[in-house]
CSV table of C-alpha atoms in Angstrom, one decimal:
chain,number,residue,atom,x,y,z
A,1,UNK,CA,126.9,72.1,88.9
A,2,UNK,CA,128.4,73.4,92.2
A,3,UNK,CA,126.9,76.8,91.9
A,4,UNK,CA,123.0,74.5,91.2
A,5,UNK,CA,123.6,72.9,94.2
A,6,UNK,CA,124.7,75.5,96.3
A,7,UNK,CA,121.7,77.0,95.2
A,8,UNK,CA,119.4,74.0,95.9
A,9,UNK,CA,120.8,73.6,99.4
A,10,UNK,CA,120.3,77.8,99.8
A,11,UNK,CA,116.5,77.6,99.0
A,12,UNK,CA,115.7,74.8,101.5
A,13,UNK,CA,117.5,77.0,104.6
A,14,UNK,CA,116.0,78.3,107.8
A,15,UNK,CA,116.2,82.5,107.4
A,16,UNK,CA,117.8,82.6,110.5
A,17,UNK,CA,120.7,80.4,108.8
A,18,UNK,CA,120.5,82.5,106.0
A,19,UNK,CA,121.0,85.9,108.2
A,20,UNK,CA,124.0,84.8,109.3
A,21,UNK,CA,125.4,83.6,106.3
A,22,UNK,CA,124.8,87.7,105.2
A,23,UNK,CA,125.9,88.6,108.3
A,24,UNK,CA,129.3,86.7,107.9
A,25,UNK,CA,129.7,88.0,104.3
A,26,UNK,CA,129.4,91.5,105.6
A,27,UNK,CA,132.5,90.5,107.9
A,28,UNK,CA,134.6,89.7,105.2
A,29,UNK,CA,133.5,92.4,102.6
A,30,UNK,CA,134.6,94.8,105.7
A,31,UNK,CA,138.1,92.8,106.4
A,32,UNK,CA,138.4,93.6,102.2
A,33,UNK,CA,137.7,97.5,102.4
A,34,UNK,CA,141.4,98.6,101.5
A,35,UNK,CA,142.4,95.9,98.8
A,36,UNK,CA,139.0,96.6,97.1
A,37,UNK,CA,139.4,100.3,96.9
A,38,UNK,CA,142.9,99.9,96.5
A,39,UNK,CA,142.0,97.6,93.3
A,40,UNK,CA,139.6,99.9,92.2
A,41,UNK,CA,142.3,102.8,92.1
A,42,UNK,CA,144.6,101.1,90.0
A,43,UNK,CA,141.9,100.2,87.7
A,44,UNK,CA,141.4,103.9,86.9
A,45,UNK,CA,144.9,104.1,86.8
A,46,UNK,CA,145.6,101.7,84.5
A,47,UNK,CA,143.4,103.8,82.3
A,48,UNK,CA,145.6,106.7,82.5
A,49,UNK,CA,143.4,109.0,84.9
A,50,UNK,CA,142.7,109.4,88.5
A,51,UNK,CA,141.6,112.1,90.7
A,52,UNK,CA,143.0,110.9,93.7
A,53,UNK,CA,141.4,111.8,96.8
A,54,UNK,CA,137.6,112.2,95.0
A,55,UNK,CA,138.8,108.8,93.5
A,56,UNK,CA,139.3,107.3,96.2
A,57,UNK,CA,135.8,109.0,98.8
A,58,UNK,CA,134.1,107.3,95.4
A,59,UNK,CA,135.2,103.7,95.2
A,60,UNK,CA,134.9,103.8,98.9
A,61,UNK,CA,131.6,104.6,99.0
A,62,UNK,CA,129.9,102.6,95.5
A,63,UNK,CA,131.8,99.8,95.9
A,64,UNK,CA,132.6,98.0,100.0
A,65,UNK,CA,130.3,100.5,101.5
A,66,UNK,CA,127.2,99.9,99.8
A,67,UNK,CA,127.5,96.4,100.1
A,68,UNK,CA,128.1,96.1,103.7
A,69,UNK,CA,124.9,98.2,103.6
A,70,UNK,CA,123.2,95.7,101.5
A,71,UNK,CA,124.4,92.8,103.0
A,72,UNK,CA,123.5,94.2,106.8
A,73,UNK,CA,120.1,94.7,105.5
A,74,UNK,CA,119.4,92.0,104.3
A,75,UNK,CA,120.4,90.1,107.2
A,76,UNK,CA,117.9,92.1,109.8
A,77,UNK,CA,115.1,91.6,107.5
A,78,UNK,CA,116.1,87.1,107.9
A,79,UNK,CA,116.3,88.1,110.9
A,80,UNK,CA,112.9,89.4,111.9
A,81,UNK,CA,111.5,86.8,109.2
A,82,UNK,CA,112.7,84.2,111.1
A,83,UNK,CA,111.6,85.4,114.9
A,84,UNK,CA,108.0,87.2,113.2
A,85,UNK,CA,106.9,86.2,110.2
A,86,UNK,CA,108.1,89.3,107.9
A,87,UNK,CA,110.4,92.2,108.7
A,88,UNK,CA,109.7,94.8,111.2
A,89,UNK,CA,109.4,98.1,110.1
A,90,UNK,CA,110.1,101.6,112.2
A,91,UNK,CA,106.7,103.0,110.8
A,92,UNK,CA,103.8,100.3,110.2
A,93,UNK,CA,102.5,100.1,106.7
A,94,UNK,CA,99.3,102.3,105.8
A,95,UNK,CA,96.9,103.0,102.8
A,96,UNK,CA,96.9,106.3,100.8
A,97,UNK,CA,94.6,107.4,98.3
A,98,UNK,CA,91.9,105.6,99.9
A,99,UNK,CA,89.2,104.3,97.1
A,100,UNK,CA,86.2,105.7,97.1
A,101,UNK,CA,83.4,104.6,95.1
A,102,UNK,CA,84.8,103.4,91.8
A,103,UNK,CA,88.3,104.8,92.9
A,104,UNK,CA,90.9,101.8,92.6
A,105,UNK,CA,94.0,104.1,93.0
A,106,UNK,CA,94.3,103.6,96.7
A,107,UNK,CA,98.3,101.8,97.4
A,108,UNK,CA,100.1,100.7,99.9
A,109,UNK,CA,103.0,102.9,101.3
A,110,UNK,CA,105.9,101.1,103.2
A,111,UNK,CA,108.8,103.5,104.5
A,112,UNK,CA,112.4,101.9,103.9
A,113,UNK,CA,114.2,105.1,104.3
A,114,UNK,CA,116.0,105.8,107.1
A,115,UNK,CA,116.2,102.6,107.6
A,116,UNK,CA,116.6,101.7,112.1
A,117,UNK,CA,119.7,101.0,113.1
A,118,UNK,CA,121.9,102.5,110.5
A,119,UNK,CA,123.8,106.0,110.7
A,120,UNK,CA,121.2,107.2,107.9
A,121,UNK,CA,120.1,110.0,109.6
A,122,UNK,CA,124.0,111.1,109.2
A,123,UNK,CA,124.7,109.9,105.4
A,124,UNK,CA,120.7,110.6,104.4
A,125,UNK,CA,119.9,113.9,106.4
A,126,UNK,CA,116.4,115.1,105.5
A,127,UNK,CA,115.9,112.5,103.1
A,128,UNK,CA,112.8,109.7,103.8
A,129,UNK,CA,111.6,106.9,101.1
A,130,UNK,CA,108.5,105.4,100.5
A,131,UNK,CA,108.0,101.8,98.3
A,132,UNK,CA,104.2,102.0,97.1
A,133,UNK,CA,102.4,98.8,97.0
A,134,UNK,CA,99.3,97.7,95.1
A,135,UNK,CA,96.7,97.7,97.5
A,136,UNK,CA,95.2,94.3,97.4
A,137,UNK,CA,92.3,95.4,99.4
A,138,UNK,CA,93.0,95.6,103.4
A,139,UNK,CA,96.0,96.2,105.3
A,140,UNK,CA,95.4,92.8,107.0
A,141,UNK,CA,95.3,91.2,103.2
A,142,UNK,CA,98.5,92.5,102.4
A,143,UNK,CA,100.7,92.0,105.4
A,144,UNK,CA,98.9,88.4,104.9
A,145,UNK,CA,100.8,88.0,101.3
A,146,UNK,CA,103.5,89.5,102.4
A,147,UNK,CA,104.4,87.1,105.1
A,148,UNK,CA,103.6,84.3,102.7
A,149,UNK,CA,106.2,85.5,100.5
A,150,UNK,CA,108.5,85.4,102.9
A,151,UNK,CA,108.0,82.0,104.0
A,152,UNK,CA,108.2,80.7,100.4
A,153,UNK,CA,111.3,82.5,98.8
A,154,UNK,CA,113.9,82.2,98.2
A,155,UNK,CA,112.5,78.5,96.5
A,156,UNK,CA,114.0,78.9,92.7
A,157,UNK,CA,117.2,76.9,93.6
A,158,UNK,CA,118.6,77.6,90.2
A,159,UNK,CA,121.7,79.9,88.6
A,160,UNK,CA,121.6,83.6,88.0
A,161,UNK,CA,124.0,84.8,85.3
A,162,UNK,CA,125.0,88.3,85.7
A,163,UNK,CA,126.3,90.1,83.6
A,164,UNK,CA,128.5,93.7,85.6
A,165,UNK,CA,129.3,96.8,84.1
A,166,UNK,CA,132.2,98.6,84.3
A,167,UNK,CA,131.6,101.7,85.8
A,168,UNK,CA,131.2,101.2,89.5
A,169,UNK,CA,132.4,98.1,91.4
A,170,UNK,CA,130.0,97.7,93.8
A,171,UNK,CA,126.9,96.8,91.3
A,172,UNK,CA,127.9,92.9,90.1
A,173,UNK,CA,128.2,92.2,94.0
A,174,UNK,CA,124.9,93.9,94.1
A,175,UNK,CA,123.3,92.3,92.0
A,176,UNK,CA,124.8,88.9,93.2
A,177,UNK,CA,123.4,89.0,96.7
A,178,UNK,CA,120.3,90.0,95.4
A,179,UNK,CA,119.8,87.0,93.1
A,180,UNK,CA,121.2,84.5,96.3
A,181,UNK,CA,118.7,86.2,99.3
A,182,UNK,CA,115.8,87.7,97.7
A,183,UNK,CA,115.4,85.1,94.8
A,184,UNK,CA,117.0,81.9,95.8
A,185,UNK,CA,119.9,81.5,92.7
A,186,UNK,CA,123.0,81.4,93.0
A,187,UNK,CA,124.6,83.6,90.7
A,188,UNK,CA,127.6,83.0,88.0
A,189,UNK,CA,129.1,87.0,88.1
A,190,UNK,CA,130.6,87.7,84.7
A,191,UNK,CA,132.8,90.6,85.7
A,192,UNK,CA,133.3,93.4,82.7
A,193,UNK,CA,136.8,93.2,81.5
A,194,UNK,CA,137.5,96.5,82.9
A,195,UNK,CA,137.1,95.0,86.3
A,196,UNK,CA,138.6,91.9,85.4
A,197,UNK,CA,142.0,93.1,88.4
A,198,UNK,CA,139.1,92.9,90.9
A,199,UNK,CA,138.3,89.0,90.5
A,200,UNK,CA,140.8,87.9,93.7
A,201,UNK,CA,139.8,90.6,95.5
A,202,UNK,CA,135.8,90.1,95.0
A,203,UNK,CA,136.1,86.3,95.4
A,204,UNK,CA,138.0,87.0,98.8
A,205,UNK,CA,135.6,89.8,100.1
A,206,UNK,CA,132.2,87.4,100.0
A,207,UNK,CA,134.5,84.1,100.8
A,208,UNK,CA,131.5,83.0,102.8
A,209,UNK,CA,129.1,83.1,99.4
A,210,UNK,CA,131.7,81.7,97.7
A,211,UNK,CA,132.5,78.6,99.8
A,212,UNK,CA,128.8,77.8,100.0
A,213,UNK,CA,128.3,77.8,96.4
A,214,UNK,CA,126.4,80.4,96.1
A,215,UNK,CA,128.6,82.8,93.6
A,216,UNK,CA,131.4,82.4,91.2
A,217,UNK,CA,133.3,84.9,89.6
A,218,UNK,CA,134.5,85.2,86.1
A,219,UNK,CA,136.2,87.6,83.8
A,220,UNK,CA,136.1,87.9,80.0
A,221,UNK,CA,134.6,89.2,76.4
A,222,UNK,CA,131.3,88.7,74.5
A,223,UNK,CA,132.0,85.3,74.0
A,224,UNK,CA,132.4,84.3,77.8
A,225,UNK,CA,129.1,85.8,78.1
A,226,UNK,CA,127.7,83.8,75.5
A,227,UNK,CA,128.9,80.9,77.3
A,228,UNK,CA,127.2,81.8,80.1
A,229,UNK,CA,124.3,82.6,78.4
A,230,UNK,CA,124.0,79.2,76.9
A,231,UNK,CA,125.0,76.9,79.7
A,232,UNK,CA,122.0,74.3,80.5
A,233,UNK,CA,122.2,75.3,84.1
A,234,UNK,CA,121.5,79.2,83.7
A,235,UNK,CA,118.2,79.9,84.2
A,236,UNK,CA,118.1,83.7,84.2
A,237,UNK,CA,120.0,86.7,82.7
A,238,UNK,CA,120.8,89.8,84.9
A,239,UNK,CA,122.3,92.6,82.8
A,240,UNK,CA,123.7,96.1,84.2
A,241,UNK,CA,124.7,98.5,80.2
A,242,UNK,CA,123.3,100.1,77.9
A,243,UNK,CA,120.8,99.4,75.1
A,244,UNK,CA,122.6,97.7,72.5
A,245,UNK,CA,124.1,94.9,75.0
A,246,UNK,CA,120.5,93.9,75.9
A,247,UNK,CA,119.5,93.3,72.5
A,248,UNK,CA,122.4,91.3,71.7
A,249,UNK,CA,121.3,89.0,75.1
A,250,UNK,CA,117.6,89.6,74.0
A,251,UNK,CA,118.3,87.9,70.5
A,252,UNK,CA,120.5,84.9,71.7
A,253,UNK,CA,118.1,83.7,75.0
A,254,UNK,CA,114.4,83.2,75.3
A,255,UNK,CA,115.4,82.8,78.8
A,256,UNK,CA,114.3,85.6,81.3
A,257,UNK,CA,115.9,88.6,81.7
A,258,UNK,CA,116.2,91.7,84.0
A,259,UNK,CA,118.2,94.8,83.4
A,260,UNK,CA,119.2,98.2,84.5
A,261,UNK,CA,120.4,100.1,81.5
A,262,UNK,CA,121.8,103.2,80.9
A,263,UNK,CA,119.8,106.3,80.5
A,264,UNK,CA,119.5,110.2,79.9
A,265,UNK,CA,118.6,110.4,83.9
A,266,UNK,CA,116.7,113.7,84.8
A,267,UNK,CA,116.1,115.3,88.1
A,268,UNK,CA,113.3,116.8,88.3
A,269,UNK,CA,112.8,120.3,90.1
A,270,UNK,CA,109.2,120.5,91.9
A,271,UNK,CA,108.9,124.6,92.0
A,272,UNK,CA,108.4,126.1,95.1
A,273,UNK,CA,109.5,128.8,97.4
A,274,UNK,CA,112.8,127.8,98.9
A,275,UNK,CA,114.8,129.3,101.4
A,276,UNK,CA,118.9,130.6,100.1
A,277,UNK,CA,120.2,127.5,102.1
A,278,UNK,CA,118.0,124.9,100.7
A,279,UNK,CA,118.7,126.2,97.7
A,280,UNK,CA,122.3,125.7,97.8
A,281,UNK,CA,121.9,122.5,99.3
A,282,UNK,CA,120.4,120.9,96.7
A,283,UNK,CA,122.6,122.7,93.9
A,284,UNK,CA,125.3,120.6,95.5
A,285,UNK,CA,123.4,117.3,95.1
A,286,UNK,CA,122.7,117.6,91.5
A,287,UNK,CA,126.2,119.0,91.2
A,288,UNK,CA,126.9,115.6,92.9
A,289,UNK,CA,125.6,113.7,90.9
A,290,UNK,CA,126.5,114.7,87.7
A,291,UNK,CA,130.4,114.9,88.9
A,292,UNK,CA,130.6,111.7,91.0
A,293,UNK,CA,132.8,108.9,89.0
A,294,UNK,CA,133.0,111.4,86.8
A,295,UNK,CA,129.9,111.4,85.4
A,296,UNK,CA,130.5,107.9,85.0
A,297,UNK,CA,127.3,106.4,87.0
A,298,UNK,CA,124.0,105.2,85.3
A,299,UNK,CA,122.2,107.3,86.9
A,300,UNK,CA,124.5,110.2,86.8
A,301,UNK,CA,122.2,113.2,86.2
A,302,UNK,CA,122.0,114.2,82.4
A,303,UNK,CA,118.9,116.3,82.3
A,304,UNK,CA,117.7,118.7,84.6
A,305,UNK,CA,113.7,119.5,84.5
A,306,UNK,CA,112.2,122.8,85.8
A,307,UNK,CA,109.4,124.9,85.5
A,308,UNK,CA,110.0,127.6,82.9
A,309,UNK,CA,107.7,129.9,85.1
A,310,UNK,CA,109.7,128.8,88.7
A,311,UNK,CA,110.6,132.1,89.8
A,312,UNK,CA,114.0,130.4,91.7
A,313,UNK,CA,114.9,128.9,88.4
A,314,UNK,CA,117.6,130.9,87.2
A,315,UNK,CA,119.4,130.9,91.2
A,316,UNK,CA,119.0,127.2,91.5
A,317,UNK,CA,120.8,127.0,87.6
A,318,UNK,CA,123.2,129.4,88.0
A,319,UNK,CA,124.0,127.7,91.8
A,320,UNK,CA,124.6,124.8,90.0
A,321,UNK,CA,126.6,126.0,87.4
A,322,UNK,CA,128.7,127.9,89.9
A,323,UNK,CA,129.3,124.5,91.9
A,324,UNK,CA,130.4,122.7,88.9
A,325,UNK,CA,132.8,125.2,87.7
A,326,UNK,CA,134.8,125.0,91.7
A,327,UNK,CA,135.1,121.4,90.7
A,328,UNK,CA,138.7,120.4,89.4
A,329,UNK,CA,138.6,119.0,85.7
A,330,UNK,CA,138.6,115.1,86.0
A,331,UNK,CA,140.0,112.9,83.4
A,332,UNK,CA,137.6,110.9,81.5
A,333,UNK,CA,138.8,107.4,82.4
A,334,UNK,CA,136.1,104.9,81.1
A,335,UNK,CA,137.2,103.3,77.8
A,336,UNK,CA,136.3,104.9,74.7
A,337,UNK,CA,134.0,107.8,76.6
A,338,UNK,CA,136.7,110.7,74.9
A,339,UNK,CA,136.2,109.1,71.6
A,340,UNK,CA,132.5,108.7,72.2
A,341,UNK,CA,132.5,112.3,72.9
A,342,UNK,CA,134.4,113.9,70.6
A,343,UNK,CA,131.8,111.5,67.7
A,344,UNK,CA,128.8,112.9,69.5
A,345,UNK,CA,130.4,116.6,70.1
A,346,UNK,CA,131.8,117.4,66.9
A,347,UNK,CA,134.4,118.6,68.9
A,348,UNK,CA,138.4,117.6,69.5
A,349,UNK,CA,138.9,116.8,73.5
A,350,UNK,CA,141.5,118.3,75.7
A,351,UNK,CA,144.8,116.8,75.5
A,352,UNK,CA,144.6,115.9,79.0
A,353,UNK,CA,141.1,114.1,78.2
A,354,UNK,CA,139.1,116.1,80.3
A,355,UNK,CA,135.8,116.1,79.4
């Protein structure tokens, strides 16, 4: 009931008032930085493994620092709602693949990455992002919708169950404040029982959400879930795991759901002619992302595509294979990932449970 009114009073806010509740949260998820990394250590602690200073760069950056991110975000784009209409962009939205004739491909593309303000030309050099849009037939037309969206959500005024992984600890928080701004619910955050130590700590770090009424935090099995699930005031399911813990949600609701599962994630090579330092460079960013959280993340990368033909092929693989192998072995610290393994493998794991 407190988290449905919270939610109720949320919906009927000015944006402006809603940018500075995100702006205050981001105040105290940055006052929270240490205790939440430090949290987060002791979690992998606690399962017998660390790799200390990786560790610790990691939980830094997934979990505080991607928030803060999110949170600073989202209160520019209130923000700019509030003074304009919609959010300003640093490029103005434009159409590619222009129809022609019976052509209906055309989209809109709108550039989010780097986004103004931020340091992203430091922590994303090189890199740019593009959302596209479905073209509903003008510019004009869809910057029309678009402000109209923005004027009308968030207008749900109802309660958000999410349900967190355990892998990295910035995702339930996520996928709270993405529920509360961009679809007006307060959200019920079921924490996974791995991350059960970090309850205080997450309560404390969005104080401001919580003392609005906007997100709760609770720790616990399947059956707290159910709970969840099944209380008269939950209108939607958020779910961050793998296949099987959808189905189970999937057969006990016919309420909505949305989910990011787990995945065999590939990166894809496009083959070209590429100089000896690009190459490098991005043998280190797959290499990246397989080893961050020890291979931990959903979308750590599992599967890398390339062109059989790709005359680089074999550099770029072995550059890869080369960065890996500098790497220090890490300790598989998830629950159950050595067993897992060693079912899947056919194999017996190191004694040190490095994987």
């Amino acid at each position: 009931e407190t988290l449905a009114a919270g939610a109720a009073r949320h919906a009927t806010a000015d944006p402006a008032v809603r940018a500075q509740l995100a702006l205050a949260t981001a105040r105290t998820v940055a006052a929270a930085v240490p205790a939440w990394v430090e949290a987060a250590i002791q979690i992998k602690r606690a399962q017998g493994a660390v790799h200390e200073a990786a560790a610790r760069a990691e939980e830094l950056a997934t979990g505080p620092l991607v928030t803060l991110r999110l949170l600073l975000l989202t209160a520019r784009a209130l923000t700019d709602i509030a003074a304009t209409g919609r959010p300003r962009l640093a490029r103005p939205p434009r159409i590619a693949h222009r129809a022609s004739g019976s052509d209906l491909t055309s989209v809109v593309e709108v550039d989010v990455l780097p986004a103004r303000g931020l340091f992203d030309a430091a922590i994303f050099p090189g890199y740019k992002a593009t959302v596209r849009c479905a073209n509903p037939g003008s510019l004009d037309t869809f910057l029309e919708t678009w402000q109209e969206e923005c004027a009308t959500r968030p207008s749900g005024g109802s309660v958000a169950l999410v349900l967190g992984a355990g892998n990295v600890t910035g995702l339930s928080v996520a996928d709270a404040i993405s529920q509360i701004f961009e679809h007006g619910r307060a959200a019920l955050v079921k924490l996974h029982p791995v991350h059960e130590p970090l309850t205080a700590v997450l309560q404390k770090a969005v104080a401001p959400l919580v003392d609005a009424g906007l997100v709760a935090f609770v720790a616990g099995d399947a059956a707290v879930a159910s709970a969840g699930i099944a209380a008269d005031t939950v209108t939607h399911v958020h779910l961050t795991g793998g296949a099987a813990a959808f189905a189970g949600v999937a057969a006990s609701t016919t309420k909505p759901i949305t989910c990011e599962l787990g995945n065999v994630t590939p990166w894809f090579v496009v083959p070209g002619r590429y100089t000896p330092a690009q190459l490098r460079c991005q043998a280190d960013t797959i290499a990246a992302s397989i080893a961050n959280n020890t291979s931990f993340n959903c979308i750590a990368t599992k599967l890398i595509v390339t062109c059989r033909r790709w005359d680089q092929r074999g550099e770029l693989i072995g550059l890869i294979r080369e960065r890996l192998a500098s790497l220090p072995p890490r300790p598989a610290w998830y629950p159950g990932a050595v067993a897992l393994w060693e079912e899947i493998s056919g194999r017996v794991a190191p004694g040190a449970g490095t994987l």
